[in-house]
Amino acid sequence: MIKADLHIHTTASDGLFTPEEVVDWAIKKEVDIIAITDHDTTKGIDRALNANNKKHLKIIPGIELSSELNNSEIHVLGYCIDYKSNLLYNLSEKIKSQRILRAKKIIGKLEGLNIHISEKDIRKNVGEDFIGRPHIAMALIDNGYVQSIEEAFDKYLKYNGPAYEPRFKLTVNESVNLIHRLGGFAVLAHPGIIQGDINVKELLIEENFDGIEVIHSKHFNEDVLKFKTMAKELELIMTGGSDCHGRLFDGIPIVGDYYINVSKEHKFLKQL
């Protein structure tokens, strides 16, 4: 069996580790396969592949698309995609510009709460020109308004919080279809933490998903068992991963702590 952490973020989106650092940590923690799945961008993949030159780690090109269904945020993981596609590049650039616009609106809402941060403050924490709410949370920490990212979200940035601002998202159908057009597998991300009135089984069937993320750092044991059973019943690919964003626990990230054991017959491996 092969140890695969198929859900990892880098500084290309809202991760704290560069692609090179992710590769180093995966090797240190004896992971066999990783997938770089940054939010709405694939800019970290080539750097990870170059850092892995002549090493035994296998890297699957991926992405995590933020989508929406019935006012619920649904994340769709895409694996083994044509990550250099012009179609994907143009979409990523559109999403990036919409994220910047959203950040400016959040800054305005914070101003109304007598909280003063600038776009320059936010960009101090941005790795690759990708601005997400975690970067805004870090600017709030840097400027002494909160003590942690969790506090920033709880007080200001969470859904329906006083500084929350919705952003551009694809529909789930658009995300799944895009991944299929890119030659990849569409997998429902962390179903155990989806908010809202969503029937996961119906979602998987109706939106033509190829797989489901069974193992995840925020899934309980009962979640894992439920989604494994569901995957077998629907004959879907099972994936798993840490969803590592680079936070350290006792000086060590969770890369490789949550993973799935795959056989050499796994559909992903046949694409490598």
PDB file of C-alpha atoms in Angstrom:
ATOM      1  CA  MET A   1       0.000   0.000   0.000  1.00  0.00           C
ATOM      2  CA  ILE A   2       1.047   3.557  -0.715  1.00  0.00           C
ATOM      3  CA  LYS A   3       0.607   6.525   1.656  1.00  0.00           C
ATOM      4  CA  ALA A   4      -1.054   9.464  -0.099  1.00  0.00           C
ATOM      5  CA  ASP A   5      -1.928  12.902   1.310  1.00  0.00           C
ATOM      6  CA  LEU A   6      -4.131  14.261  -1.434  1.00  0.00           C
ATOM      7  CA  HIS A   7      -5.124  17.654  -0.029  1.00  0.00           C
ATOM      8  CA  ILE A   8      -2.363  20.227   0.586  1.00  0.00           C
ATOM      9  CA  HIS A   9      -2.181  24.020   0.163  1.00  0.00           C
ATOM     10  CA  THR A  10       0.847  26.228  -0.486  1.00  0.00           C
ATOM     11  CA  THR A  11       1.657  29.938  -0.624  1.00  0.00           C
ATOM     12  CA  ALA A  12       0.191  29.910  -4.140  1.00  0.00           C
ATOM     13  CA  SER A  13      -3.145  30.250  -2.327  1.00  0.00           C
ATOM     14  CA  ASP A  14      -3.664  30.518   1.428  1.00  0.00           C
ATOM     15  CA  GLY A  15      -1.036  28.070   2.661  1.00  0.00           C
ATOM     16  CA  LEU A  16       1.884  29.166   4.807  1.00  0.00           C
ATOM     17  CA  PHE A  17       4.470  26.867   3.213  1.00  0.00           C
ATOM     18  CA  THR A  18       6.026  27.354  -0.197  1.00  0.00           C
ATOM     19  CA  PRO A  19       5.641  24.454  -2.636  1.00  0.00           C
ATOM     20  CA  GLU A  20       9.292  23.607  -1.983  1.00  0.00           C
ATOM     21  CA  GLU A  21       8.707  23.448   1.775  1.00  0.00           C
ATOM     22  CA  VAL A  22       5.659  21.220   1.275  1.00  0.00           C
ATOM     23  CA  VAL A  23       7.797  18.788  -0.729  1.00  0.00           C
ATOM     24  CA  ASP A  24      10.494  18.782   1.963  1.00  0.00           C
ATOM     25  CA  TRP A  25       7.972  18.091   4.735  1.00  0.00           C
ATOM     26  CA  ALA A  26       6.275  15.318   2.763  1.00  0.00           C
ATOM     27  CA  ILE A  27       9.622  13.584   2.268  1.00  0.00           C
ATOM     28  CA  LYS A  28      10.560  14.029   5.945  1.00  0.00           C
ATOM     29  CA  LYS A  29       7.262  12.463   6.977  1.00  0.00           C
ATOM     30  CA  GLU A  30       7.690   9.554   4.571  1.00  0.00           C
ATOM     31  CA  VAL A  31       4.663  10.277   2.402  1.00  0.00           C
ATOM     32  CA  ASP A  32       4.699   8.507  -0.958  1.00  0.00           C
ATOM     33  CA  ILE A  33       2.276  10.724  -2.881  1.00  0.00           C
ATOM     34  CA  ILE A  34       0.963  14.245  -2.389  1.00  0.00           C
ATOM     35  CA  ALA A  35      -1.478  16.379  -4.331  1.00  0.00           C
ATOM     36  CA  ILE A  36      -1.039  20.136  -4.495  1.00  0.00           C
ATOM     37  CA  THR A  37      -4.626  21.409  -4.291  1.00  0.00           C
ATOM     38  CA  ASP A  38      -4.476  25.167  -3.903  1.00  0.00           C
ATOM     39  CA  HIS A  39      -7.668  27.202  -3.916  1.00  0.00           C
ATOM     40  CA  ASP A  40      -8.655  28.210  -7.457  1.00  0.00           C
ATOM     41  CA  THR A  41      -5.068  28.213  -8.788  1.00  0.00           C
ATOM     42  CA  THR A  42      -2.396  25.805 -10.008  1.00  0.00           C
ATOM     43  CA  LYS A  43       0.568  28.177  -9.755  1.00  0.00           C
ATOM     44  CA  GLY A  44       2.321  26.109  -7.081  1.00  0.00           C
ATOM     45  CA  ILE A  45       2.425  22.854  -9.018  1.00  0.00           C
ATOM     46  CA  ASP A  46       5.474  23.412 -11.240  1.00  0.00           C
ATOM     47  CA  ARG A  47       7.496  24.667  -8.278  1.00  0.00           C
ATOM     48  CA  ALA A  48       6.614  21.528  -6.330  1.00  0.00           C
ATOM     49  CA  LEU A  49       7.506  19.317  -9.291  1.00  0.00           C
ATOM     50  CA  ASN A  50      10.840  21.095  -9.743  1.00  0.00           C
ATOM     51  CA  ALA A  51      11.638  20.786  -6.036  1.00  0.00           C
ATOM     52  CA  ASN A  52      10.902  17.076  -6.268  1.00  0.00           C
ATOM     53  CA  ASN A  53      13.380  16.526  -9.109  1.00  0.00           C
ATOM     54  CA  LYS A  54      15.078  13.101  -8.786  1.00  0.00           C
ATOM     55  CA  LYS A  55      13.253  12.365  -5.540  1.00  0.00           C
ATOM     56  CA  HIS A  56      10.903   9.451  -4.955  1.00  0.00           C
ATOM     57  CA  LEU A  57       7.860  11.483  -3.941  1.00  0.00           C
ATOM     58  CA  LYS A  58       5.046  11.464  -6.523  1.00  0.00           C
ATOM     59  CA  ILE A  59       3.053  14.675  -7.020  1.00  0.00           C
ATOM     60  CA  ILE A  60      -0.461  14.783  -8.435  1.00  0.00           C
ATOM     61  CA  PRO A  61      -1.490  18.084 -10.044  1.00  0.00           C
ATOM     62  CA  GLY A  62      -4.702  19.281  -8.460  1.00  0.00           C
ATOM     63  CA  ILE A  63      -6.891  22.209  -7.508  1.00  0.00           C
ATOM     64  CA  GLU A  64      -9.645  23.017  -5.020  1.00  0.00           C
ATOM     65  CA  LEU A  65     -12.472  25.016  -6.574  1.00  0.00           C
ATOM     66  CA  SER A  66     -14.736  27.032  -4.305  1.00  0.00           C
ATOM     67  CA  SER A  67     -18.309  26.458  -5.423  1.00  0.00           C
ATOM     68  CA  GLU A  68     -21.813  27.146  -4.236  1.00  0.00           C
ATOM     69  CA  LEU A  69     -25.091  25.276  -4.088  1.00  0.00           C
ATOM     70  CA  ASN A  70     -28.291  26.480  -2.380  1.00  0.00           C
ATOM     71  CA  ASN A  71     -26.325  29.103  -0.406  1.00  0.00           C
ATOM     72  CA  SER A  72     -23.914  26.426   0.881  1.00  0.00           C
ATOM     73  CA  GLU A  73     -20.198  26.562   0.077  1.00  0.00           C
ATOM     74  CA  ILE A  74     -19.111  23.334  -1.580  1.00  0.00           C
ATOM     75  CA  HIS A  75     -15.454  22.691  -2.371  1.00  0.00           C
ATOM     76  CA  VAL A  76     -14.594  20.524  -5.359  1.00  0.00           C
ATOM     77  CA  LEU A  77     -11.185  18.896  -5.626  1.00  0.00           C
ATOM     78  CA  GLY A  78      -9.812  18.239  -9.096  1.00  0.00           C
ATOM     79  CA  TYR A  79      -7.054  15.669  -9.617  1.00  0.00           C
ATOM     80  CA  CYS A  80      -4.829  14.719 -12.567  1.00  0.00           C
ATOM     81  CA  ILE A  81      -5.959  17.839 -14.416  1.00  0.00           C
ATOM     82  CA  ASP A  82      -4.348  19.620 -17.343  1.00  0.00           C
ATOM     83  CA  TYR A  83      -3.077  22.287 -14.972  1.00  0.00           C
ATOM     84  CA  LYS A  84      -1.508  24.383 -17.756  1.00  0.00           C
ATOM     85  CA  SER A  85      -4.767  24.765 -19.661  1.00  0.00           C
ATOM     86  CA  ASN A  86      -5.544  28.276 -20.945  1.00  0.00           C
ATOM     87  CA  LEU A  87      -9.150  27.726 -19.894  1.00  0.00           C
ATOM     88  CA  LEU A  88      -8.064  27.171 -16.303  1.00  0.00           C
ATOM     89  CA  TYR A  89      -5.559  30.040 -16.389  1.00  0.00           C
ATOM     90  CA  ASN A  90      -8.203  32.524 -17.537  1.00  0.00           C
ATOM     91  CA  LEU A  91     -10.625  31.368 -14.863  1.00  0.00           C
ATOM     92  CA  SER A  92      -7.943  31.590 -12.158  1.00  0.00           C
ATOM     93  CA  GLU A  93      -7.113  35.150 -13.198  1.00  0.00           C
ATOM     94  CA  LYS A  94     -10.790  36.114 -13.035  1.00  0.00           C
ATOM     95  CA  ILE A  95     -11.142  34.590  -9.568  1.00  0.00           C
ATOM     96  CA  LYS A  96      -7.962  36.353  -8.418  1.00  0.00           C
ATOM     97  CA  SER A  97      -9.278  39.751  -9.495  1.00  0.00           C
ATOM     98  CA  GLN A  98     -12.591  39.045  -7.775  1.00  0.00           C
ATOM     99  CA  ARG A  99     -10.741  38.124  -4.575  1.00  0.00           C
ATOM    100  CA  ILE A 100      -8.911  41.460  -4.621  1.00  0.00           C
ATOM    101  CA  LEU A 101     -12.206  43.290  -5.090  1.00  0.00           C
ATOM    102  CA  ARG A 102     -13.698  41.332  -2.207  1.00  0.00           C
ATOM    103  CA  ALA A 103     -10.755  42.196   0.052  1.00  0.00           C
ATOM    104  CA  LYS A 104     -11.294  45.898  -0.647  1.00  0.00           C
ATOM    105  CA  LYS A 105     -14.959  45.578   0.304  1.00  0.00           C
ATOM    106  CA  ILE A 106     -14.022  43.802   3.537  1.00  0.00           C
ATOM    107  CA  ILE A 107     -11.540  46.581   4.340  1.00  0.00           C
ATOM    108  CA  GLY A 108     -14.396  49.051   3.889  1.00  0.00           C
ATOM    109  CA  LYS A 109     -16.656  47.111   6.233  1.00  0.00           C
ATOM    110  CA  LEU A 110     -13.894  46.920   8.831  1.00  0.00           C
ATOM    111  CA  GLU A 111     -13.428  50.692   8.533  1.00  0.00           C
ATOM    112  CA  GLY A 112     -17.084  51.039   9.436  1.00  0.00           C
ATOM    113  CA  LEU A 113     -16.313  49.088  12.608  1.00  0.00           C
ATOM    114  CA  ASN A 114     -13.435  51.474  13.402  1.00  0.00           C
ATOM    115  CA  ILE A 115     -10.867  48.812  12.462  1.00  0.00           C
ATOM    116  CA  HIS A 116      -8.166  50.225  10.235  1.00  0.00           C
ATOM    117  CA  ILE A 117      -6.137  47.934   7.995  1.00  0.00           C
ATOM    118  CA  SER A 118      -4.969  48.552   4.443  1.00  0.00           C
ATOM    119  CA  GLU A 119      -4.480  46.418   1.371  1.00  0.00           C
ATOM    120  CA  LYS A 120      -0.749  46.894   1.962  1.00  0.00           C
ATOM    121  CA  ASP A 121      -1.135  45.372   5.444  1.00  0.00           C
ATOM    122  CA  ILE A 122      -2.866  42.357   3.931  1.00  0.00           C
ATOM    123  CA  ARG A 123      -0.310  41.874   1.168  1.00  0.00           C
ATOM    124  CA  LYS A 124       2.490  41.477   3.727  1.00  0.00           C
ATOM    125  CA  ASN A 125       1.132  37.971   4.325  1.00  0.00           C
ATOM    126  CA  VAL A 126       0.292  37.098   0.732  1.00  0.00           C
ATOM    127  CA  GLY A 127       2.611  34.643  -0.967  1.00  0.00           C
ATOM    128  CA  GLU A 128       1.560  34.693  -4.619  1.00  0.00           C
ATOM    129  CA  ASP A 129      -0.879  37.592  -5.041  1.00  0.00           C
ATOM    130  CA  PHE A 130      -3.757  35.427  -3.793  1.00  0.00           C
ATOM    131  CA  ILE A 131      -5.857  37.235  -1.177  1.00  0.00           C
ATOM    132  CA  GLY A 132      -8.128  35.182   1.054  1.00  0.00           C
ATOM    133  CA  ARG A 133      -9.825  35.777   4.362  1.00  0.00           C
ATOM    134  CA  PRO A 134      -6.957  34.108   6.270  1.00  0.00           C
ATOM    135  CA  HIS A 135      -4.618  36.827   4.937  1.00  0.00           C
ATOM    136  CA  ILE A 136      -7.016  39.498   6.197  1.00  0.00           C
ATOM    137  CA  ALA A 137      -7.163  37.697   9.536  1.00  0.00           C
ATOM    138  CA  MET A 138      -3.365  37.796   9.760  1.00  0.00           C
ATOM    139  CA  ALA A 139      -3.405  41.550   9.070  1.00  0.00           C
ATOM    140  CA  LEU A 140      -5.873  41.948  11.938  1.00  0.00           C
ATOM    141  CA  ILE A 141      -3.451  40.047  14.181  1.00  0.00           C
ATOM    142  CA  ASP A 142      -0.474  42.119  13.011  1.00  0.00           C
ATOM    143  CA  ASN A 143      -2.351  45.324  13.803  1.00  0.00           C
ATOM    144  CA  GLY A 144      -3.382  44.157  17.263  1.00  0.00           C
ATOM    145  CA  TYR A 145      -7.124  43.820  16.716  1.00  0.00           C
ATOM    146  CA  VAL A 146      -7.307  40.074  17.437  1.00  0.00           C
ATOM    147  CA  GLN A 147      -5.046  37.403  18.884  1.00  0.00           C
ATOM    148  CA  SER A 148      -5.672  34.564  16.437  1.00  0.00           C
ATOM    149  CA  ILE A 149      -7.072  33.662  13.031  1.00  0.00           C
ATOM    150  CA  GLU A 150      -9.954  31.899  14.768  1.00  0.00           C
ATOM    151  CA  GLU A 151     -10.820  35.061  16.687  1.00  0.00           C
ATOM    152  CA  ALA A 152     -10.711  37.126  13.496  1.00  0.00           C
ATOM    153  CA  PHE A 153     -13.194  34.814  11.825  1.00  0.00           C
ATOM    154  CA  ASP A 154     -15.444  34.511  14.863  1.00  0.00           C
ATOM    155  CA  LYS A 155     -15.645  38.278  15.394  1.00  0.00           C
ATOM    156  CA  TYR A 156     -15.558  39.645  11.862  1.00  0.00           C
ATOM    157  CA  LEU A 157     -14.934  37.383   8.873  1.00  0.00           C
ATOM    158  CA  LYS A 158     -17.150  34.317   9.212  1.00  0.00           C
ATOM    159  CA  TYR A 159     -20.252  33.851   7.096  1.00  0.00           C
ATOM    160  CA  ASN A 160     -22.757  36.560   8.059  1.00  0.00           C
ATOM    161  CA  GLY A 161     -20.132  38.207  10.308  1.00  0.00           C
ATOM    162  CA  PRO A 162     -20.049  42.029  10.429  1.00  0.00           C
ATOM    163  CA  ALA A 163     -17.234  42.248   7.860  1.00  0.00           C
ATOM    164  CA  TYR A 164     -18.192  39.230   5.767  1.00  0.00           C
ATOM    165  CA  GLU A 165     -18.395  39.775   2.036  1.00  0.00           C
ATOM    166  CA  PRO A 166     -19.489  37.048  -0.407  1.00  0.00           C
ATOM    167  CA  ARG A 167     -17.258  36.440  -3.370  1.00  0.00           C
ATOM    168  CA  PHE A 168     -17.453  35.083  -6.879  1.00  0.00           C
ATOM    169  CA  LYS A 169     -17.915  31.306  -6.965  1.00  0.00           C
ATOM    170  CA  LEU A 170     -18.669  28.730  -9.606  1.00  0.00           C
ATOM    171  CA  THR A 171     -21.689  26.511  -9.248  1.00  0.00           C
ATOM    172  CA  VAL A 172     -20.900  22.916  -8.287  1.00  0.00           C
ATOM    173  CA  ASN A 173     -21.975  21.829 -11.744  1.00  0.00           C
ATOM    174  CA  GLU A 174     -19.588  24.311 -13.369  1.00  0.00           C
ATOM    175  CA  SER A 175     -16.698  23.120 -11.189  1.00  0.00           C
ATOM    176  CA  VAL A 176     -17.277  19.431 -11.871  1.00  0.00           C
ATOM    177  CA  ASN A 177     -17.692  20.022 -15.600  1.00  0.00           C
ATOM    178  CA  LEU A 178     -14.530  22.143 -15.719  1.00  0.00           C
ATOM    179  CA  ILE A 179     -12.480  19.429 -14.024  1.00  0.00           C
ATOM    180  CA  HIS A 180     -13.819  16.865 -16.474  1.00  0.00           C
ATOM    181  CA  ARG A 181     -12.971  19.159 -19.413  1.00  0.00           C
ATOM    182  CA  LEU A 182      -9.426  19.329 -17.998  1.00  0.00           C
ATOM    183  CA  GLY A 183      -9.246  15.529 -18.103  1.00  0.00           C
ATOM    184  CA  GLY A 184      -9.395  15.160 -14.328  1.00  0.00           C
ATOM    185  CA  PHE A 185     -11.352  13.502 -11.547  1.00  0.00           C
ATOM    186  CA  ALA A 186     -13.855  15.608  -9.568  1.00  0.00           C
ATOM    187  CA  VAL A 187     -13.961  14.791  -5.858  1.00  0.00           C
ATOM    188  CA  LEU A 188     -16.236  16.247  -3.193  1.00  0.00           C
ATOM    189  CA  ALA A 189     -14.017  17.847  -0.536  1.00  0.00           C
ATOM    190  CA  HIS A 190     -14.517  17.341   3.229  1.00  0.00           C
ATOM    191  CA  PRO A 191     -18.230  16.453   3.102  1.00  0.00           C
ATOM    192  CA  GLY A 192     -18.293  16.140   6.886  1.00  0.00           C
ATOM    193  CA  ILE A 193     -17.947  19.880   7.381  1.00  0.00           C
ATOM    194  CA  ILE A 194     -20.293  21.162   4.678  1.00  0.00           C
ATOM    195  CA  GLN A 195     -22.673  23.703   6.178  1.00  0.00           C
ATOM    196  CA  GLY A 196     -26.353  23.984   5.308  1.00  0.00           C
ATOM    197  CA  ASP A 197     -29.097  21.650   4.215  1.00  0.00           C
ATOM    198  CA  ILE A 198     -27.121  19.483   1.802  1.00  0.00           C
ATOM    199  CA  ASN A 199     -27.780  15.792   1.185  1.00  0.00           C
ATOM    200  CA  VAL A 200     -24.285  14.508   0.401  1.00  0.00           C
ATOM    201  CA  LYS A 201     -25.406  11.324  -1.320  1.00  0.00           C
ATOM    202  CA  GLU A 202     -27.813  13.156  -3.608  1.00  0.00           C
ATOM    203  CA  LEU A 203     -25.157  15.774  -4.331  1.00  0.00           C
ATOM    204  CA  LEU A 204     -22.639  13.133  -5.400  1.00  0.00           C
ATOM    205  CA  ILE A 205     -25.127  11.500  -7.763  1.00  0.00           C
ATOM    206  CA  GLU A 206     -26.778  14.587  -9.225  1.00  0.00           C
ATOM    207  CA  GLU A 207     -23.559  16.509  -9.866  1.00  0.00           C
ATOM    208  CA  ASN A 208     -21.700  13.546 -11.428  1.00  0.00           C
ATOM    209  CA  PHE A 209     -18.795  13.419  -8.964  1.00  0.00           C
ATOM    210  CA  ASP A 210     -16.067  10.821  -9.506  1.00  0.00           C
ATOM    211  CA  GLY A 211     -15.092  10.561  -5.860  1.00  0.00           C
ATOM    212  CA  ILE A 212     -15.452  11.652  -2.268  1.00  0.00           C
ATOM    213  CA  GLU A 213     -12.874  12.758   0.303  1.00  0.00           C
ATOM    214  CA  VAL A 214     -13.376  10.156   3.009  1.00  0.00           C
ATOM    215  CA  ILE A 215     -10.434  10.965   5.285  1.00  0.00           C
ATOM    216  CA  HIS A 216      -9.883  14.564   6.355  1.00  0.00           C
ATOM    217  CA  SER A 217      -8.318  16.328   9.313  1.00  0.00           C
ATOM    218  CA  LYS A 218     -11.740  17.555  10.480  1.00  0.00           C
ATOM    219  CA  HIS A 219     -13.640  14.307   9.967  1.00  0.00           C
ATOM    220  CA  PHE A 220     -14.600  12.231  12.986  1.00  0.00           C
ATOM    221  CA  ASN A 221     -14.334   8.436  12.922  1.00  0.00           C
ATOM    222  CA  GLU A 222     -18.061   8.127  12.297  1.00  0.00           C
ATOM    223  CA  ASP A 223     -17.707  10.477   9.299  1.00  0.00           C
ATOM    224  CA  VAL A 224     -14.981   8.306   7.816  1.00  0.00           C
ATOM    225  CA  LEU A 225     -17.060   5.151   8.207  1.00  0.00           C
ATOM    226  CA  LYS A 226     -20.172   6.798   6.747  1.00  0.00           C
ATOM    227  CA  PHE A 227     -18.386   8.177   3.702  1.00  0.00           C
ATOM    228  CA  LYS A 228     -16.466   4.960   3.061  1.00  0.00           C
ATOM    229  CA  THR A 229     -19.775   3.110   2.989  1.00  0.00           C
ATOM    230  CA  MET A 230     -21.251   5.728   0.696  1.00  0.00           C
ATOM    231  CA  ALA A 231     -18.271   5.576  -1.684  1.00  0.00           C
ATOM    232  CA  LYS A 232     -18.503   1.802  -1.951  1.00  0.00           C
ATOM    233  CA  GLU A 233     -22.263   1.920  -2.528  1.00  0.00           C
ATOM    234  CA  LEU A 234     -21.930   4.532  -5.294  1.00  0.00           C
ATOM    235  CA  GLU A 235     -18.701   3.006  -6.676  1.00  0.00           C
ATOM    236  CA  LEU A 236     -16.788   6.267  -6.223  1.00  0.00           C
ATOM    237  CA  ILE A 237     -13.084   6.921  -5.799  1.00  0.00           C
ATOM    238  CA  MET A 238     -12.093   7.360  -2.148  1.00  0.00           C
ATOM    239  CA  THR A 239      -9.527  10.030  -1.306  1.00  0.00           C
ATOM    240  CA  GLY A 240      -8.052  11.465   1.858  1.00  0.00           C
ATOM    241  CA  GLY A 241      -5.750  14.219   2.987  1.00  0.00           C
ATOM    242  CA  SER A 242      -4.656  16.597   5.689  1.00  0.00           C
ATOM    243  CA  ASP A 243      -5.914  19.829   4.085  1.00  0.00           C
ATOM    244  CA  CYS A 244      -2.660  21.254   5.428  1.00  0.00           C
ATOM    245  CA  HIS A 245      -2.419  25.050   5.296  1.00  0.00           C
ATOM    246  CA  GLY A 246       0.904  25.189   7.134  1.00  0.00           C
ATOM    247  CA  ARG A 247      -0.091  25.687  10.758  1.00  0.00           C
ATOM    248  CA  LEU A 248       2.398  24.082  13.126  1.00  0.00           C
ATOM    249  CA  PHE A 249       1.606  21.802  16.033  1.00  0.00           C
ATOM    250  CA  ASP A 250       4.637  21.404  18.305  1.00  0.00           C
ATOM    251  CA  GLY A 251       6.703  22.777  15.436  1.00  0.00           C
ATOM    252  CA  ILE A 252       5.440  20.245  12.884  1.00  0.00           C
ATOM    253  CA  PRO A 253       2.763  20.623  10.167  1.00  0.00           C
ATOM    254  CA  ILE A 254       0.040  18.046   9.605  1.00  0.00           C
ATOM    255  CA  VAL A 255       1.312  17.093   6.140  1.00  0.00           C
ATOM    256  CA  GLY A 256       0.988  13.319   5.958  1.00  0.00           C
ATOM    257  CA  ASP A 257      -0.869  12.954   9.253  1.00  0.00           C
ATOM    258  CA  TYR A 258      -4.152  12.364   7.429  1.00  0.00           C
ATOM    259  CA  TYR A 259      -3.857  10.223   4.343  1.00  0.00           C
ATOM    260  CA  ILE A 260      -5.306   7.354   2.403  1.00  0.00           C
ATOM    261  CA  ASN A 261      -3.554   4.098   1.612  1.00  0.00           C
ATOM    262  CA  VAL A 262      -3.874   3.408  -2.088  1.00  0.00           C
ATOM    263  CA  SER A 263      -2.952   0.414  -4.179  1.00  0.00           C
ATOM    264  CA  LYS A 264      -1.044   0.495  -7.436  1.00  0.00           C
ATOM    265  CA  GLU A 265      -4.396   0.031  -9.191  1.00  0.00           C
ATOM    266  CA  HIS A 266      -5.803   3.323  -7.883  1.00  0.00           C
ATOM    267  CA  LYS A 267      -7.149   5.423 -10.767  1.00  0.00           C
ATOM    268  CA  PHE A 268      -4.917   8.359  -9.864  1.00  0.00           C
ATOM    269  CA  LEU A 269      -1.736   6.308 -10.028  1.00  0.00           C
ATOM    270  CA  LYS A 270      -2.516   5.147 -13.531  1.00  0.00           C
ATOM    271  CA  GLN A 271      -2.327   8.805 -14.591  1.00  0.00           C
ATOM    272  CA  LEU A 272       1.203   9.332 -13.221  1.00  0.00           C
TER     273      LEU A 272
END
